[in-house]
XYZ file of C-alpha atoms in Angstrom:
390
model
C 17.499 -21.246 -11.462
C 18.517 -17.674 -12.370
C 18.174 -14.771 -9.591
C 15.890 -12.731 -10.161
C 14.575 -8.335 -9.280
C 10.742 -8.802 -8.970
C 9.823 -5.252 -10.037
C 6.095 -5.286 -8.074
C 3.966 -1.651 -8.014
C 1.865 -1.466 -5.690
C -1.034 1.061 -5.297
C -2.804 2.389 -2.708
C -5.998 2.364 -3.893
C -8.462 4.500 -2.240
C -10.732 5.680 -4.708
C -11.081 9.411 -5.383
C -10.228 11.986 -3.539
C -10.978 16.274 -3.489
C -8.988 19.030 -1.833
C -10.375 22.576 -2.115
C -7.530 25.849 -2.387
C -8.272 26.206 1.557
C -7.877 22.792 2.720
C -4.606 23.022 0.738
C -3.658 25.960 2.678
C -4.735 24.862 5.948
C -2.212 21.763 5.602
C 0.194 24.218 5.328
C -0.574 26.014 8.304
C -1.029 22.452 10.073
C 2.092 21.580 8.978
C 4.558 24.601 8.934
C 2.576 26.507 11.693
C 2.367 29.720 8.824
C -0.661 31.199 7.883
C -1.340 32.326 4.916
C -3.928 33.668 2.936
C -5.527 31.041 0.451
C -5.140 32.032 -3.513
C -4.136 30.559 -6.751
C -1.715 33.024 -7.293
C -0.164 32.683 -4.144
C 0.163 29.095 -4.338
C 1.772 29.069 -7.484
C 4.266 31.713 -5.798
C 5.124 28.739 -3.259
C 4.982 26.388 -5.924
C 8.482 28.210 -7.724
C 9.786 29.302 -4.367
C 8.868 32.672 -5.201
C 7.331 33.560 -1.733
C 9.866 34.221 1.127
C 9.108 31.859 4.092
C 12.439 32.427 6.305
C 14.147 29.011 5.212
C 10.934 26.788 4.533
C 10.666 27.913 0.786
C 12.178 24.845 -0.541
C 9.705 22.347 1.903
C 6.523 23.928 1.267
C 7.349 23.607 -2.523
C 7.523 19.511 -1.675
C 4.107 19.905 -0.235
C 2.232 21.688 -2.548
C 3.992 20.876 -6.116
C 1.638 20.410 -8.537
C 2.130 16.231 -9.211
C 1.322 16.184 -5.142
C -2.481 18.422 -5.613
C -3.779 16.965 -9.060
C -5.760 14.379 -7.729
C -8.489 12.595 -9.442
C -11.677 14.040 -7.690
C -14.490 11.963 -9.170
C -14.500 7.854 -10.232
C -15.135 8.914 -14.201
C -11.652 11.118 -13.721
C -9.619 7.809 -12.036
C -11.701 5.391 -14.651
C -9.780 7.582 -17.653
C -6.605 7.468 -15.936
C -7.420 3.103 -16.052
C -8.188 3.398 -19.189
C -5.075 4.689 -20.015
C -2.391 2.754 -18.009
C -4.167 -0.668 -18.532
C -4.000 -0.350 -21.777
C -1.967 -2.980 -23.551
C 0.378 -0.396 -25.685
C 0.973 1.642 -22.153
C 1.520 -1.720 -20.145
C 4.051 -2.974 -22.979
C 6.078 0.098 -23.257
C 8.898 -1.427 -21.725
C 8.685 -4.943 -21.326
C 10.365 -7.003 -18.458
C 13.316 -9.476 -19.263
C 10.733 -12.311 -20.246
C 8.620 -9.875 -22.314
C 6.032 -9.053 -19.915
C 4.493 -5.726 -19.898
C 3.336 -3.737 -16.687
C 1.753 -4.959 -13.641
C -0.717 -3.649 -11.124
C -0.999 -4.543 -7.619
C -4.532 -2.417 -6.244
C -4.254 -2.735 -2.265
C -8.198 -1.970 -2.103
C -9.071 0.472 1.612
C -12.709 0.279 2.585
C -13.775 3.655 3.988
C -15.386 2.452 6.667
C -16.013 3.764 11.061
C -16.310 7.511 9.640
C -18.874 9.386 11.544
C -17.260 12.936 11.187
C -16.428 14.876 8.825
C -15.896 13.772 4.663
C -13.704 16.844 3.086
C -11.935 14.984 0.202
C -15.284 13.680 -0.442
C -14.271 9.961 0.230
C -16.114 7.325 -1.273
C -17.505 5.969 2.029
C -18.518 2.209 2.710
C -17.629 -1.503 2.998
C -16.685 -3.017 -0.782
C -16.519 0.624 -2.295
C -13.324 0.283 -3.432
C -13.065 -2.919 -4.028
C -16.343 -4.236 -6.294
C -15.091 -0.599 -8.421
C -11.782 -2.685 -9.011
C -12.734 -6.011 -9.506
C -15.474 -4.814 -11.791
C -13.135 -2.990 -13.672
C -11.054 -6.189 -13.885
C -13.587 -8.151 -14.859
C -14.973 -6.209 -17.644
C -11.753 -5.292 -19.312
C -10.474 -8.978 -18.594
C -7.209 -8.145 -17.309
C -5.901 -11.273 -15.925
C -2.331 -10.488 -14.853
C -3.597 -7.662 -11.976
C -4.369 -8.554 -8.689
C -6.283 -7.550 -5.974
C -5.037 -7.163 -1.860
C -5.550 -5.059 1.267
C -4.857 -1.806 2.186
C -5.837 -0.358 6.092
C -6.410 3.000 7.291
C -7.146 3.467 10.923
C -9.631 5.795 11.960
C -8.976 8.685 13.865
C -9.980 9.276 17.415
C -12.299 12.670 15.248
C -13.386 10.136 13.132
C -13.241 12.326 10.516
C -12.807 10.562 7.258
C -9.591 12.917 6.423
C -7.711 12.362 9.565
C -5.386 9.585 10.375
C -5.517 7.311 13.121
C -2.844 4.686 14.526
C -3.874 2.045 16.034
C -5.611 -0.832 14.866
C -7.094 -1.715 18.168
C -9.056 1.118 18.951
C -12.285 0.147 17.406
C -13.059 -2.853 15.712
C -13.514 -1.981 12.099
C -10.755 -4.354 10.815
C -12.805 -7.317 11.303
C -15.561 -6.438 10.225
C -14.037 -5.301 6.486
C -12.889 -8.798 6.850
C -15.728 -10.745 7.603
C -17.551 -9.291 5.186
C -14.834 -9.382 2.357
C -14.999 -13.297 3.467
C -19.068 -13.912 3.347
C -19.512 -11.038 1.005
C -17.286 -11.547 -1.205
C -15.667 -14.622 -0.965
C -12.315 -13.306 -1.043
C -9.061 -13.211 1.943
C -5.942 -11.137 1.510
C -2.772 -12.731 1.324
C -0.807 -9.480 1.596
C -1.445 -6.431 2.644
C -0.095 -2.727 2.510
C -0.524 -0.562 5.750
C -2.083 3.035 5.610
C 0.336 5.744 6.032
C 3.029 3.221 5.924
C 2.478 3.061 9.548
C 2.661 0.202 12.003
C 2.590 -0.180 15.504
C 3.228 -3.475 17.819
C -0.988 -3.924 17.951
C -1.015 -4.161 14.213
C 2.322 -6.122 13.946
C 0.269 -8.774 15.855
C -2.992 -8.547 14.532
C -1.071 -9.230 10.730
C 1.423 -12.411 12.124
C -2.083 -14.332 13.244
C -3.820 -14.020 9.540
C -1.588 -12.247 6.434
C 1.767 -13.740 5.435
C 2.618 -11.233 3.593
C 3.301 -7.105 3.962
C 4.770 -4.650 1.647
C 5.180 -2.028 4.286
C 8.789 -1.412 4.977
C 9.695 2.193 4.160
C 13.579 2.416 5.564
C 15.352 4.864 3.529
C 19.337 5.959 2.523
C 20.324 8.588 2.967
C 18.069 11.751 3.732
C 14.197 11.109 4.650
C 12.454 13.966 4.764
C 12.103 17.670 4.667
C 8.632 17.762 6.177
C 7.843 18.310 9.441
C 4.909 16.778 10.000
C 6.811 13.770 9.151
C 10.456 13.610 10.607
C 9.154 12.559 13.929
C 8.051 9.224 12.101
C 4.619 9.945 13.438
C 3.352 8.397 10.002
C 5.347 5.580 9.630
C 8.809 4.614 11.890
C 11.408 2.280 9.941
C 14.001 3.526 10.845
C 15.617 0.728 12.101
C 13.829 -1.898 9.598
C 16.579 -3.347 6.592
C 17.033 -0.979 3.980
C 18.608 -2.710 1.437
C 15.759 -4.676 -0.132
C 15.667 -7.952 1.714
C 12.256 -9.259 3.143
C 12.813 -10.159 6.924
C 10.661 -11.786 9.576
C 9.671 -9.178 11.903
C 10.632 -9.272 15.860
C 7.621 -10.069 18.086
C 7.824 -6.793 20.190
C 9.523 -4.951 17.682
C 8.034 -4.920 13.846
C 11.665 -3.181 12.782
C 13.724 -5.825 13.715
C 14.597 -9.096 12.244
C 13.062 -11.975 14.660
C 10.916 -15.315 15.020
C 7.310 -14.250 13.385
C 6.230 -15.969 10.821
C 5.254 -13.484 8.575
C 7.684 -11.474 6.480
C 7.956 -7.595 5.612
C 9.160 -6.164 2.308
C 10.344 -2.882 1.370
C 8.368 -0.503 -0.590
C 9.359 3.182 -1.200
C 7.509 5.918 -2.403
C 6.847 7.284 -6.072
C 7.048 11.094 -6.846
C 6.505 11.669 -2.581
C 7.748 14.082 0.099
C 9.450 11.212 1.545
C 10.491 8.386 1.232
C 10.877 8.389 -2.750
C 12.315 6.045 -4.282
C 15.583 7.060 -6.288
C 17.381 5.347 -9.295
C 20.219 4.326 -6.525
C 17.320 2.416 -4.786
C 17.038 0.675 -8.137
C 20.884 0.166 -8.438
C 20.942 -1.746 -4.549
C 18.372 -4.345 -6.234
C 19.769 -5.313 -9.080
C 23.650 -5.244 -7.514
C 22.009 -7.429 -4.544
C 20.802 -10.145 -7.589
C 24.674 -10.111 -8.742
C 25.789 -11.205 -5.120
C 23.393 -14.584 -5.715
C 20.217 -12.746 -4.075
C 16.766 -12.792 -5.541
C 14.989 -9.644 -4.851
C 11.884 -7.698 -4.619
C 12.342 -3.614 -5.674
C 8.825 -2.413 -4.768
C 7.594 0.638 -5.290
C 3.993 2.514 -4.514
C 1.434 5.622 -5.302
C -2.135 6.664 -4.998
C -4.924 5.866 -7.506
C -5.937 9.166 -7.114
C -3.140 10.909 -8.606
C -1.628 11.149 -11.711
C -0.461 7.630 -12.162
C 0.794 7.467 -15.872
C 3.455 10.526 -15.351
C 4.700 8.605 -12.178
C 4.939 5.283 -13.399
C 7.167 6.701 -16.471
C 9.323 8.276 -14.244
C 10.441 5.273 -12.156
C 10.309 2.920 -15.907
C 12.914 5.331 -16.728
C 14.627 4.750 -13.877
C 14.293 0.879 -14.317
C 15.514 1.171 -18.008
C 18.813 3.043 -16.933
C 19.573 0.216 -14.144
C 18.410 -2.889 -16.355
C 20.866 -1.500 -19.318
C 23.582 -1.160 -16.484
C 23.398 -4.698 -15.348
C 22.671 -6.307 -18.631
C 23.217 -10.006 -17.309
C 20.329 -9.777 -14.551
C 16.974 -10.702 -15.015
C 14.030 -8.246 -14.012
C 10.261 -9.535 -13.551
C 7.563 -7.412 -13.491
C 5.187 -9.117 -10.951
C 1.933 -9.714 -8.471
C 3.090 -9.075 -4.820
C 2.393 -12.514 -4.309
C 4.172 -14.140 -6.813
C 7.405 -11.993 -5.935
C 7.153 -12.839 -2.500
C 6.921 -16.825 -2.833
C 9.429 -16.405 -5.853
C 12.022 -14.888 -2.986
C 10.983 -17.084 -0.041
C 10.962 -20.247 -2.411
C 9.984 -22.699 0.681
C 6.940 -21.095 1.304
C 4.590 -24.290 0.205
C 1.148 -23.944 2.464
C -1.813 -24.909 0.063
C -5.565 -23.344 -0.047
C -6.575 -24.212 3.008
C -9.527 -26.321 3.684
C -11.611 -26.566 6.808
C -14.357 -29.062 8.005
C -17.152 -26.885 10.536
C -19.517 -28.937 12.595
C -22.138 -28.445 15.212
C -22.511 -30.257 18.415
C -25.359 -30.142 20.581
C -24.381 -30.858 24.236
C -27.158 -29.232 27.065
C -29.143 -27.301 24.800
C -25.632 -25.216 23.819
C -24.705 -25.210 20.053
C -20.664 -25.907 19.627
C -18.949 -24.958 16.346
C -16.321 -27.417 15.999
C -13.788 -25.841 12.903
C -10.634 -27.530 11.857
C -8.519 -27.008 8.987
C -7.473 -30.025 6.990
C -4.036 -28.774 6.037
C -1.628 -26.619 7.596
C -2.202 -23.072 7.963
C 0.237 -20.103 7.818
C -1.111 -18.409 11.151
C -2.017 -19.417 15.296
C -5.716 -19.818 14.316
C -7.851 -19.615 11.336
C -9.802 -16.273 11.231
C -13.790 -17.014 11.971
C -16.208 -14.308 10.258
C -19.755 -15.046 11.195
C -23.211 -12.890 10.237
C -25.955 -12.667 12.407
C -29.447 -13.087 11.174
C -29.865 -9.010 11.771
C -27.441 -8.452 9.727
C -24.266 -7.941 11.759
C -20.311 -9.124 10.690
């Protein structure tokens, strides 16, 4: 069988999201420790690098450019933006080397353990996110999307703007779970962490449940010009493979290539302050399929933001490369798909599971067992209470 690049976009999809002039401002401060005095004119000043900042001229500019602040406030605003990019003459722009158009991956967050503060006017609550997409799915009968899971942790504030990192600090991950199991029906297979952050408590929650994780962010080359980011506070892969090969994780260290189970792909930024993906990124994929290597080039943004400009950008980019290496074969694909077209021996069926009840001294015993193999240690048990509790 022909080697294959799996082309797979993924999107962070987190419904809409608001930032006022001062908030925009205040990041600034947060970030750069300068205060300045919030106005349009002012910001477009920073915007051109027409303010003098004593050197940070150029990173503010990555901050506050105007693809990074026009963000889709309101679900009509994002449902336009759909409207356009699903669209069967947008999707088949540039078809894929078996003349496939464009394919979405929405890694669906669930606002959820928020009892602060709601600035960017979050759309807060379990399934928010995700009945909007499958909905959307549904009515416009798009088959070739998919849906997955996408994980912020909450902040010790608990504001819904702030960033936390750890996953087991409160205990909000299962219960988006069980509910996306009993509610919904529905378990993710792969997953995308918030902030492209992991930690060793998250590493292990993921190798007991989700085979797969599009989280990797190591980069070439320079990473960063932001400070807020360069101590890897948001997301530390430094030492992870950066050259587009999924790896089985380390137990005690998610960066290096070990014994779990599960396996971690690379997926760099679109139109970011770091961790962008370039059309050299592009080049490494397709020159790692010449060597005898099937690969995954993943790539991911916001559904907030202006998703159409972005995705032309990084077709372009694909368009160049694929011309380049006119012999190889690019897919444009689910997350899933890629991954199990990569891993190729990865064979684990549904699973199916017999649950019984015993009786023994007036104590009930649930008695589960799954009738095939499963990929992780145990199966993952959602239960609700007749009050109402996951």
């Amino acid at each position: 069988m022909d080697k294959v690049v799996y082309i797979v976009h993924c999107v962070d999809t987190e419904g809409p999201l608001y930032e006022s002039i001062e908030a925009t401002f205040e990041r600034i401060n947060n970030i750069f420790g300068i205060w300045l005095e919030p106005s349009q004119n002012l910001l477009r000043k920073l915007q051109n690098r027409e303010f003098p900042l004593s050197g940070q001229e150029e990173a503010i500019a990555n901050l506050v450019s105007p693809e990074r602040l026009n963000n889709k406030d309101n679900w009509d605003k994002i449902d336009n933006t759909l409207d356009e990019i699903t669209s069967e003459q947008f999707r088949n722009e540039f078809l894929d080397s078996f003349k496939n158009g464009w394919i979405y991956n929405w890694f669906c967050l669930d606002h959820i353990g928020f009892s602060g503060e709601n600035p960017r006017r979050r759309d807060l609550g379990f399934h928010k996110i995700f009945d909007h997409y499958e909905n959307y799915i549904q009515l416009h009968n798009i088959k070739q999307d998919r849906i997955f899971w996408h994980f912020h942790p909450v902040a010790i504030k608990k504001d819904a703007h702030r960033s936390g990192n750890t996953y087991v600090s409160s205990n909000e991950l299962f219960k988006i779970l069980a509910r996306k199991i009993i509610d919904r029906s529905w378990f993710p297979a792969v997953f995308r962490p918030g902030y492209h952050m992991e930690r060793p408590d998250s590493n292990w929650f993921l190798e007991q449940w989700i085979p797969f994780d599009f989280g990797n962010q190591a980069k070439k080359g320079n990473f960063t010009n932001q400070p807020d980011i360069e101590n890897r506070k948001l997301g530390d892969w430094r030492r992870a493979p950066n050259d587009w090969r999924i790896y089985h994780p380390d137990h005690d260290d998610y960066q290096k290539e070990g014994e779990c189970r599960r396996w971690i792909a690379r997926c760099l930024n679109m139109e970011a302050r770091h961790s962008e993906i370039t059309i050299d990124d592009i080049r490494d994929g397709f020159e790692r399929v010449v060597s005898g290597k099937s690969t995954i080039i993943s790539f991911t943004n916001h559904d907030f933001r202006d998703m159409k400009s972005e995705i032309i950008k990084i077709r372009n980019m694909i368009k160049i490369v694929s011309e380049e290496f006119s012999n190889v074969k690019f897919k444009y694909s689910n997350a899933l798909e890629a991954m199990r077209g990569v891993i190729r021996n990865f064979d684990l069926e549904r699973p199916e599971f017999s649950l019984n009840v015993e009786e023994r001294n007036k104590i009930s015993i649930i008695n589960i067992k799954s009738k095939n193999e499963i990929f992780g240690s145990q199966p993952f048990f959602a239960l609700k209470t007749r009050d109402n509790h996951y």
